[in-house]
Amino acid sequence: MTKAIILGASAAVPTRESANTHMLFPGRERTVLVDAPGGSTVLRLEQAGVDFNTLSDVIVTHFHIDHSLGIPSLLVEMWLLGRRRPLHIYGLAPVLERLQTLLGLYDWQAWPNLFPVVFQCLPAAEMAPVLECADFRIQASPVHHGIPNIGLRVEFKPGGQTLAYSCDTAPCQEVVRLGAGADVLIHEATGEMPGHSSARQAGEIARQAQAGSLYLIHYPAGEQARHDLVADAQTTFPGKVALAKDFMTID
């Protein structure tokens, strides 16, 4: 299935209508979650119509609260609900080290009959392989966020459609290369500040990458919402621009 499900689109401060940014790539063979903020990810999956037991892989992009705090609750909820299938968790070395330290505070390895959790360390290199299966091929590249962080490129099979995700980053050529020729670029639009990008800057990255369409994500929502982000991005990118929304499916 060549689609992405947006589980949350908000920047660091969520609202009643929008959770922190995270997303899902559901396939027939594997289902991949990208990040797990606070709150119940299992409930979020249920609201999206996805059985948590189909979840096979979690990519943790970086160790900021709004992207990784939900990992312990994800594991404990699946354990209490009787999961037995192994779960693979991917991340850069500093991310996995801190994540395992956090889990250790909950004495997670003493939970009886916990399903297997497999940590897989990713190299801090451009277009590093993450996983490949019959559904998709996923690669990762470091991006510019002040702490170790990765963006992603997903090639869906068998058609070869591609999606790139900037994650939290200042404008950088790594994302241009990650999104080169992609059918869809999902780019953050927190604002023009260190380690982040504005909608206008996201549009410029999409233009340089020659992406087919641009979806803005990780933007201030609710009372913190700013002016017309789509219009801002359209000043620098001539293609389709849209705001990513919670539970939106991007085909």
Tab-separated table of C-alpha atoms in Angstrom:
chain	number	residue	atom	x	y	z
A	1	MET	CA	0.000	0.000	0.000
A	2	THR	CA	1.647	3.199	-1.145
A	3	LYS	CA	0.490	5.587	1.532
A	4	ALA	CA	1.481	7.433	4.660
A	5	ILE	CA	-0.851	8.123	7.570
A	6	ILE	CA	-0.214	11.308	9.531
A	7	LEU	CA	-0.867	10.496	13.189
A	8	GLY	CA	0.041	13.984	14.371
A	9	ALA	CA	1.078	17.218	12.668
A	10	SER	CA	1.688	19.714	15.458
A	11	ALA	CA	5.013	21.209	16.499
A	12	ALA	CA	6.276	20.735	20.065
A	13	VAL	CA	3.086	22.024	21.724
A	14	PRO	CA	0.088	19.805	20.831
A	15	THR	CA	-3.532	20.895	20.844
A	16	ARG	CA	-6.864	19.122	21.327
A	17	GLU	CA	-7.096	18.824	17.547
A	18	SER	CA	-3.466	18.052	16.701
A	19	ALA	CA	-0.945	15.717	18.336
A	20	ASN	CA	2.816	16.076	18.067
A	21	THR	CA	4.263	15.076	14.723
A	22	HIS	CA	4.489	11.353	14.008
A	23	MET	CA	3.423	9.185	11.098
A	24	LEU	CA	2.905	5.634	9.887
A	25	PHE	CA	3.797	3.683	6.756
A	26	PRO	CA	1.449	0.673	6.655
A	27	GLY	CA	2.406	-2.217	4.392
A	28	ARG	CA	1.326	-5.785	3.821
A	29	GLU	CA	4.546	-7.258	5.194
A	30	ARG	CA	5.648	-4.528	7.618
A	31	THR	CA	4.130	-1.458	9.239
A	32	VAL	CA	6.559	1.289	10.217
A	33	LEU	CA	5.958	4.003	12.816
A	34	VAL	CA	8.064	7.170	12.715
A	35	ASP	CA	8.420	8.620	16.226
A	36	ALA	CA	6.187	8.270	19.267
A	37	PRO	CA	5.413	11.437	21.243
A	38	GLY	CA	3.700	11.470	24.616
A	39	GLY	CA	0.234	9.999	25.000
A	40	SER	CA	-1.059	6.649	23.846
A	41	THR	CA	0.347	5.649	20.471
A	42	VAL	CA	-1.706	2.440	20.620
A	43	LEU	CA	-4.868	4.557	20.901
A	44	ARG	CA	-3.661	6.754	18.043
A	45	LEU	CA	-3.170	3.668	15.872
A	46	GLU	CA	-6.659	2.449	16.795
A	47	GLN	CA	-8.143	5.812	15.815
A	48	ALA	CA	-6.358	5.489	12.470
A	49	GLY	CA	-7.861	2.027	11.954
A	50	VAL	CA	-4.548	0.191	12.444
A	51	ASP	CA	-4.126	-2.869	14.669
A	52	PHE	CA	-1.123	-2.333	16.961
A	53	ASN	CA	-0.139	-5.965	16.432
A	54	THR	CA	0.690	-5.178	12.800
A	55	LEU	CA	3.303	-2.649	13.909
A	56	SER	CA	6.697	-4.160	13.114
A	57	ASP	CA	9.171	-1.279	13.224
A	58	VAL	CA	9.655	2.082	14.931
A	59	ILE	CA	12.099	4.698	13.673
A	60	VAL	CA	13.017	7.233	16.353
A	61	THR	CA	14.382	10.256	14.516
A	62	HIS	CA	15.837	12.077	17.528
A	63	PHE	CA	15.694	12.285	21.290
A	64	HIS	CA	13.469	15.276	21.838
A	65	ILE	CA	10.418	14.903	24.074
A	66	ASP	CA	7.878	15.537	21.305
A	67	HIS	CA	9.341	12.701	19.214
A	68	SER	CA	10.440	9.993	21.662
A	69	LEU	CA	8.665	10.290	25.021
A	70	GLY	CA	5.920	7.868	23.974
A	71	ILE	CA	8.219	4.886	23.422
A	72	PRO	CA	7.953	3.553	27.019
A	73	SER	CA	4.146	3.816	27.020
A	74	LEU	CA	3.983	2.198	23.569
A	75	LEU	CA	5.947	-0.802	24.823
A	76	VAL	CA	4.047	-1.181	28.088
A	77	GLU	CA	0.632	-0.862	26.431
A	78	MET	CA	1.446	-3.476	23.800
A	79	TRP	CA	2.884	-5.757	26.492
A	80	LEU	CA	-0.218	-5.433	28.689
A	81	LEU	CA	-2.423	-6.112	25.656
A	82	GLY	CA	-0.632	-9.396	25.041
A	83	ARG	CA	1.642	-8.629	22.116
A	84	ARG	CA	4.078	-11.426	21.242
A	85	ARG	CA	5.480	-10.279	17.894
A	86	PRO	CA	9.010	-8.789	17.971
A	87	LEU	CA	9.380	-5.016	17.548
A	88	HIS	CA	12.384	-3.431	15.845
A	89	ILE	CA	13.461	0.056	16.970
A	90	TYR	CA	15.864	2.050	14.784
A	91	GLY	CA	17.849	5.166	15.596
A	92	LEU	CA	21.240	6.805	15.688
A	93	ALA	CA	23.586	5.588	18.445
A	94	PRO	CA	23.032	8.592	20.795
A	95	VAL	CA	19.276	8.189	20.401
A	96	LEU	CA	19.213	4.490	21.220
A	97	GLU	CA	21.585	4.957	24.170
A	98	ARG	CA	19.320	7.564	25.754
A	99	LEU	CA	16.190	5.623	24.910
A	100	GLN	CA	17.496	2.508	26.634
A	101	THR	CA	18.493	4.611	29.646
A	102	LEU	CA	14.948	5.989	29.802
A	103	LEU	CA	13.447	2.502	29.552
A	104	GLY	CA	15.832	1.320	32.247
A	105	LEU	CA	14.267	3.776	34.689
A	106	TYR	CA	11.061	1.759	34.282
A	107	ASP	CA	12.938	-1.541	34.820
A	108	TRP	CA	11.522	-2.655	31.505
A	109	GLN	CA	13.671	-5.772	31.130
A	110	ALA	CA	12.029	-7.210	34.245
A	111	TRP	CA	8.538	-7.121	32.724
A	112	PRO	CA	7.518	-10.799	32.573
A	113	ASN	CA	6.997	-12.296	29.120
A	114	LEU	CA	7.812	-9.066	27.312
A	115	PHE	CA	7.821	-9.491	23.537
A	116	PRO	CA	11.291	-9.246	21.906
A	117	VAL	CA	12.516	-5.684	21.353
A	118	VAL	CA	15.381	-5.406	18.872
A	119	PHE	CA	17.413	-2.177	18.754
A	120	GLN	CA	19.085	-1.454	15.426
A	121	CYS	CA	21.688	1.314	15.295
A	122	LEU	CA	21.777	3.467	12.174
A	123	PRO	CA	24.986	5.023	10.846
A	124	ALA	CA	25.191	8.810	10.771
A	125	ALA	CA	25.679	8.834	6.999
A	126	GLU	CA	23.664	10.121	4.063
A	127	MET	CA	21.231	7.687	2.467
A	128	ALA	CA	21.997	5.051	5.079
A	129	PRO	CA	19.826	1.933	4.691
A	130	VAL	CA	17.189	1.509	7.402
A	131	LEU	CA	15.109	-1.407	6.150
A	132	GLU	CA	13.927	-2.995	2.931
A	133	CYS	CA	11.062	-5.403	2.392
A	134	ALA	CA	8.394	-6.216	-0.179
A	135	ASP	CA	6.518	-3.029	0.788
A	136	PHE	CA	9.173	-0.349	0.745
A	137	ARG	CA	12.809	0.646	0.977
A	138	ILE	CA	13.677	3.213	3.645
A	139	GLN	CA	16.855	5.278	3.869
A	140	ALA	CA	17.964	7.936	6.362
A	141	SER	CA	20.200	10.996	6.272
A	142	PRO	CA	21.405	13.277	9.078
A	143	VAL	CA	19.716	16.699	9.118
A	144	HIS	CA	20.524	19.980	10.898
A	145	HIS	CA	18.725	20.223	14.230
A	146	GLY	CA	21.373	20.875	16.879
A	147	ILE	CA	21.228	17.299	18.170
A	148	PRO	CA	21.636	14.036	16.222
A	149	ASN	CA	18.580	13.706	13.986
A	150	ILE	CA	17.600	12.038	10.734
A	151	GLY	CA	15.263	12.635	7.828
A	152	LEU	CA	13.870	9.746	5.784
A	153	ARG	CA	13.311	8.689	2.191
A	154	VAL	CA	10.737	5.958	1.502
A	155	GLU	CA	10.502	4.203	-1.867
A	156	PHE	CA	7.243	2.291	-2.124
A	157	LYS	CA	7.084	-0.976	-4.037
A	158	PRO	CA	6.311	-2.109	-6.621
A	159	GLY	CA	5.525	1.220	-8.272
A	160	GLY	CA	8.590	3.099	-7.111
A	161	GLN	CA	6.745	6.156	-5.770
A	162	THR	CA	8.880	8.061	-3.290
A	163	LEU	CA	8.223	10.126	-0.175
A	164	ALA	CA	10.793	12.151	1.748
A	165	TYR	CA	10.457	13.509	5.279
A	166	SER	CA	12.723	16.274	6.538
A	167	CYS	CA	11.998	15.809	10.254
A	168	ASP	CA	13.005	18.821	12.403
A	169	THR	CA	15.751	20.706	10.584
A	170	ALA	CA	17.109	23.983	9.383
A	171	PRO	CA	17.209	24.243	5.571
A	172	CYS	CA	20.025	22.003	4.342
A	173	GLN	CA	21.276	20.285	1.232
A	174	GLU	CA	20.968	16.908	2.923
A	175	VAL	CA	17.191	17.258	2.694
A	176	VAL	CA	17.443	18.448	-0.904
A	177	ARG	CA	19.331	15.263	-1.755
A	178	LEU	CA	17.007	13.147	0.407
A	179	GLY	CA	13.986	14.522	-1.436
A	180	ALA	CA	15.474	14.677	-4.924
A	181	GLY	CA	12.697	13.928	-7.405
A	182	ALA	CA	10.373	12.620	-4.676
A	183	ASP	CA	6.676	12.449	-5.450
A	184	VAL	CA	5.976	13.886	-1.994
A	185	LEU	CA	8.163	15.905	0.356
A	186	ILE	CA	6.903	16.282	3.925
A	187	HIS	CA	8.818	19.197	5.417
A	188	GLU	CA	8.640	20.848	8.795
A	189	ALA	CA	7.433	24.461	9.077
A	190	THR	CA	8.018	25.410	12.707
A	191	GLY	CA	9.402	28.822	11.809
A	192	GLU	CA	12.651	30.487	10.861
A	193	MET	CA	14.784	29.769	13.933
A	194	PRO	CA	17.876	27.703	14.806
A	195	GLY	CA	17.328	24.040	13.923
A	196	HIS	CA	14.013	24.659	12.190
A	197	SER	CA	12.537	25.959	8.934
A	198	SER	CA	9.772	28.312	7.914
A	199	ALA	CA	7.118	27.403	5.353
A	200	ARG	CA	8.858	29.676	2.838
A	201	GLN	CA	12.153	27.862	3.439
A	202	ALA	CA	10.400	24.491	3.135
A	203	GLY	CA	9.081	25.608	-0.251
A	204	GLU	CA	12.574	26.545	-1.375
A	205	ILE	CA	13.902	23.111	-0.355
A	206	ALA	CA	11.041	21.431	-2.258
A	207	ARG	CA	11.838	23.550	-5.315
A	208	GLN	CA	15.530	22.645	-5.203
A	209	ALA	CA	14.666	18.964	-4.757
A	210	GLN	CA	12.176	19.147	-7.660
A	211	ALA	CA	9.618	17.360	-5.522
A	212	GLY	CA	6.191	16.662	-6.962
A	213	SER	CA	4.255	18.084	-3.998
A	214	LEU	CA	4.939	19.563	-0.581
A	215	TYR	CA	3.152	18.831	2.695
A	216	LEU	CA	3.956	21.094	5.637
A	217	ILE	CA	4.178	19.464	9.062
A	218	HIS	CA	5.437	20.220	12.594
A	219	TYR	CA	3.918	23.697	12.487
A	220	PRO	CA	2.537	25.763	15.394
A	221	ALA	CA	-1.119	24.827	15.896
A	222	GLY	CA	-4.066	26.111	17.900
A	223	GLU	CA	-3.472	29.462	19.598
A	224	GLN	CA	0.121	29.411	18.369
A	225	ALA	CA	-0.918	29.119	14.721
A	226	ARG	CA	0.637	31.669	12.416
A	227	HIS	CA	-0.380	33.253	9.135
A	228	ASP	CA	-1.115	31.296	5.956
A	229	LEU	CA	1.714	28.749	5.809
A	230	VAL	CA	0.551	27.315	2.493
A	231	ALA	CA	0.648	30.767	0.893
A	232	ASP	CA	4.129	31.322	2.354
A	233	ALA	CA	5.415	28.072	0.837
A	234	GLN	CA	3.829	28.900	-2.514
A	235	THR	CA	6.044	31.987	-2.792
A	236	THR	CA	9.039	29.679	-3.297
A	237	PHE	CA	7.552	26.409	-4.596
A	238	PRO	CA	5.372	26.243	-7.734
A	239	GLY	CA	3.902	22.782	-7.109
A	240	LYS	CA	1.083	21.534	-4.911
A	241	VAL	CA	1.343	22.650	-1.263
A	242	ALA	CA	-0.867	21.414	1.579
A	243	LEU	CA	-0.899	21.306	5.358
A	244	ALA	CA	-0.503	17.844	6.835
A	245	LYS	CA	-3.381	17.149	9.224
A	246	ASP	CA	-3.930	14.528	11.917
A	247	PHE	CA	-5.223	11.248	10.431
A	248	MET	CA	-4.692	12.480	6.882
A	249	THR	CA	-3.756	9.725	4.443
A	250	ILE	CA	-1.255	10.707	1.757
A	251	ASP	CA	-1.596	8.261	-1.146
